[in-house]
Amino acid sequence: MTDKQRDVLLSIQDLHVWFELRRFGFGHAGYVKAVDGVTFDLHFGETIAIVGESGCGKSSLMKTILGLNKPTKGKVIFENLDVGALSGEALRQYRAHIGYVQQDPFGALAPFMNVQQILEEPLLINGVKDAAERERRVRKVMEEVKLTPVDDFLHKFPHMLSGGQQQRVVIARAIILEPKLVVADEPVSMLDASVRVEILKLLRGLQEKYHMAVIYITHDLSTVRYFSERVFVMYAGNVVEKAPVNSIVHNPKHPYTAALMDATSDPDANNALTMRELPPGEPPSLVNPPPGCRFHPRCPKRIENLCEVEEPYDLQADDHLVSCWLYK
Amino acid sequence: MNSFKRNLQEILKYPSAIAGSLIILLLVIVAGIVLATIPYSEAIRLWRGGEEVWYANPQYAPPAWINYFRKEKLPVSFSLDSLETDGEKIVTTFEDVDGTTSRTNITYTFDFQADVVPQEMSLYFDAVYVSKQPFVSIKWITPDGRELRVGDFGVDKRMTYRLSQDEKLKRRLGGVVPMVGLFADPNSETGVPLKGTYQLVLESVSFEKDSSIHAEFVFFGQVFGLAGTDHLRRDLTLPLLYGVPIALAFGLLAALGTSVLTMIIAAIGAWYGGWVDELIQRITEVNLVLPFLSILIMVGTFYSRSIWTILGVTVLLSIFTGGIKGFRAIFLQVKESAYIEAARAYGSSDIRVIFKYLIPRMIPLLIPGLVSSVPAFVFLEASLAILGLGDPVLPTWGKIINDAQTNAALYKGLYYWVLEPAVLLMITGLGFAMLGFALDRIFNPRLRGI
Ligand SMILES: Nc1ncnc2c1ncn2[C@@H]1O[C@H](COP(=O)(O)OP(=O)(O)O)[C@@H](O)[C@H]1O
Ligand code: SF4
Ligand SMILES: [Mg+2]
């Protein structure tokens, strides 16, 4: 926990997001339990990182917060608003309160619109009728993300920009409505290594300037220190460890987090930034997750007759919350 | 749009696209000129008109230019009117002293260089008198200077005199049909016509003060004008020219209506999914097994053959076809694009997503398909007309072929009658097809990356 006591902006309560699997288009064939019982609070102006392997449900969690997915069970409360209960126009308006930075910047920009058109869209949709006012705000936000000189970029189409510049446009679009929360879903994983740090620093700078809350999603633990105050580690639809960033880097508690840290601190080469080699074994099926602790088939510290039988719950270990029987 | 300009520049790299565009441009220009010079009502009046409009044309006459391809030249039709100032004729009028009797001489002069005699020669008289008919006597002067008496008779107010039907003339010519007799070369035994300058001289006397006489001489050759004539003596240039705007309008409107509506409906289905999508899919499947042409024929037979009705039914039946499945497949893919997810995240409504994000992505795919589908619709309209289900009032290419067919044109060897509209149909189809193929090649590589 941070020392400052702040109001809760977003509260996730026992959230489940399941996707129904259908056989031949109708017959029911089970659920993909992409998010399976996640609980946390996010405060005004706070930054958190969500870390986990690809496919563990990070994007599903984010899309539910954005109101793009419906919660199967549990609640998403944003400033006293029950997001899961919204529909139609109210949902549409709610979505505009959250900035969204996607993974693939080129895919995130309509190829047939130029930068000005792209940045004007959120303004147009959210009732900024005056064209001069729109242009003023577009120019201002372009200065903020350092797409300067503005006139050089205003009429460019996405394919004329570099990956880094495209991602700056995406960030500009995410903050143009001055949201209280920005969700950045692996914002640098598809960029050249050389521009990753630049983009993360930009996001960090904007976060500090505007006191936005940011949820930074990544599969790369090495980048979380640029950012967040707290780190949530996700595994197979569950958050398995919640901890302050400094403490998690030096003292991971959950065996899965420890494995991630080992992979990241690997002194050898670029592999350090990916986590393909560790931990051994495959991520589990989200349709039929392993019983008990979902990590037990891959866990080196597994406790026989307990881990594969009973599901661990959040246990306090120093300033960490860890979902692991080791801390009972 | 910027990328649009780039695509246009790329078009110039394809010779087939340039050729196709030129053909289309030419057709459009012709259509514009036709519509500007022949008003719709006038076109219909001429097309529906009978003898009174077309009396001066020969029947079943191929176009004059076929002489370039023939060794044995056919005589070209023409007419000379004593009232009009052009043409080779001389009109002289003498008045008597008392002011009642007057003489008018009309001389028609023409050059005859064909190897075949004409179908017919006629005089259309227009006489003004109260009770006493004017009297006319007609002479035929051959190139070698012989003078033949053709006929002498009193002229009615409106009267047609056909030389070939004059039995007396036939007797005077020794029993041969007048057309052969009048043109026969006396030194030839095979009966080939004598070439040179002929004259037909009318000497008339009128017996009243304000009496007058006019006559139009019509030479019904074996060939006529640029396009020839049909069974009703109609000049085929009219339907051939007027068919251009009709074919273009039908083809383009049907293609545009079909593609745009198909795309919008496919987008709506793909976006909303669920029962909306199911409904569209089922309608498409049912429509695909319905016999398209039979429905059109039924509509044409029992309801209306108006081109607008047929156009509407065509578009309606063409929306729910394979195209909708193709569009849907791509829309389902585009629907998952990150930029559409982003648009929803900043609050776009469904309608805005469909029209501002889904459909614009499809335009590059739509254009080649639209252009390529024009010929099919042009041919469809022609086919219906050939089957006798064309618009009953409009002069169109299909209608010409239909007339040709009912008059056994090919059996009679009147190939021009079928070939002229067929060639125009082919050129039109070719123009759009060539442009469409090129556009497909230009636009589609970009689409593979959706
Ligand atoms: N709309 C959906 N329908 C069905 N399954 C989905 C859907 N979205 C995500 N999933 C599944 O949920 C799981 C988690 O995916 P995702 O949240 O994208 O993971 P991450 O972002 O951590 O890589 C994956 O197995 C994925 O296939
Ligand atoms: S609960 Fe058991 S299996 Fe799961 S992480 Fe802890 S020790 Fe390993
Ligand atoms: Mg993801």
Coordinates of C-alpha atoms and ligand atoms in Angstrom, one line a residue, chain A residues 254-256 293-297 299-303 306-308 310 312 323-326, ligand 2:
Chain A
H254 CA 4.8 -16.4 -5.2
P255 CA 6.7 -19.2 -6.9
Y256 CA 5.3 -18.0 -10.2
C293 CA -3.7 -24.1 -7.2
R294 CA -3.6 -23.5 -10.9
F295 CA 0.2 -23.2 -10.9
H296 CA 0.8 -26.6 -9.2
P297 CA 1.7 -28.5 -12.4
C299 CA 5.4 -25.3 -9.4
P300 CA 8.8 -26.4 -8.0
K301 CA 7.6 -25.8 -4.3
R302 CA 4.4 -27.7 -4.6
I303 CA 3.0 -29.2 -1.4
L306 CA -2.7 -29.8 -0.6
C307 CA -1.8 -27.7 -3.7
E308 CA -3.5 -29.9 -6.2
E310 CA -7.5 -27.0 -2.5
P312 CA -5.3 -21.1 -2.2
S323 CA -2.3 -16.6 -3.3
C324 CA -0.1 -19.5 -2.3
W325 CA -0.2 -22.2 0.4
L326 CA 3.4 -21.5 1.3
Ligands
SF4_2 S1 0.0 -23.0 -3.8 FE1 1.4 -24.7 -4.0 S2 1.5 -25.1 -6.1 FE2 0.5 -23.2 -5.8 S3 2.2 -21.7 -6.0 FE3 2.0 -22.1 -3.9 S4 3.3 -23.8 -3.5 FE4 3.1 -23.7 -5.7

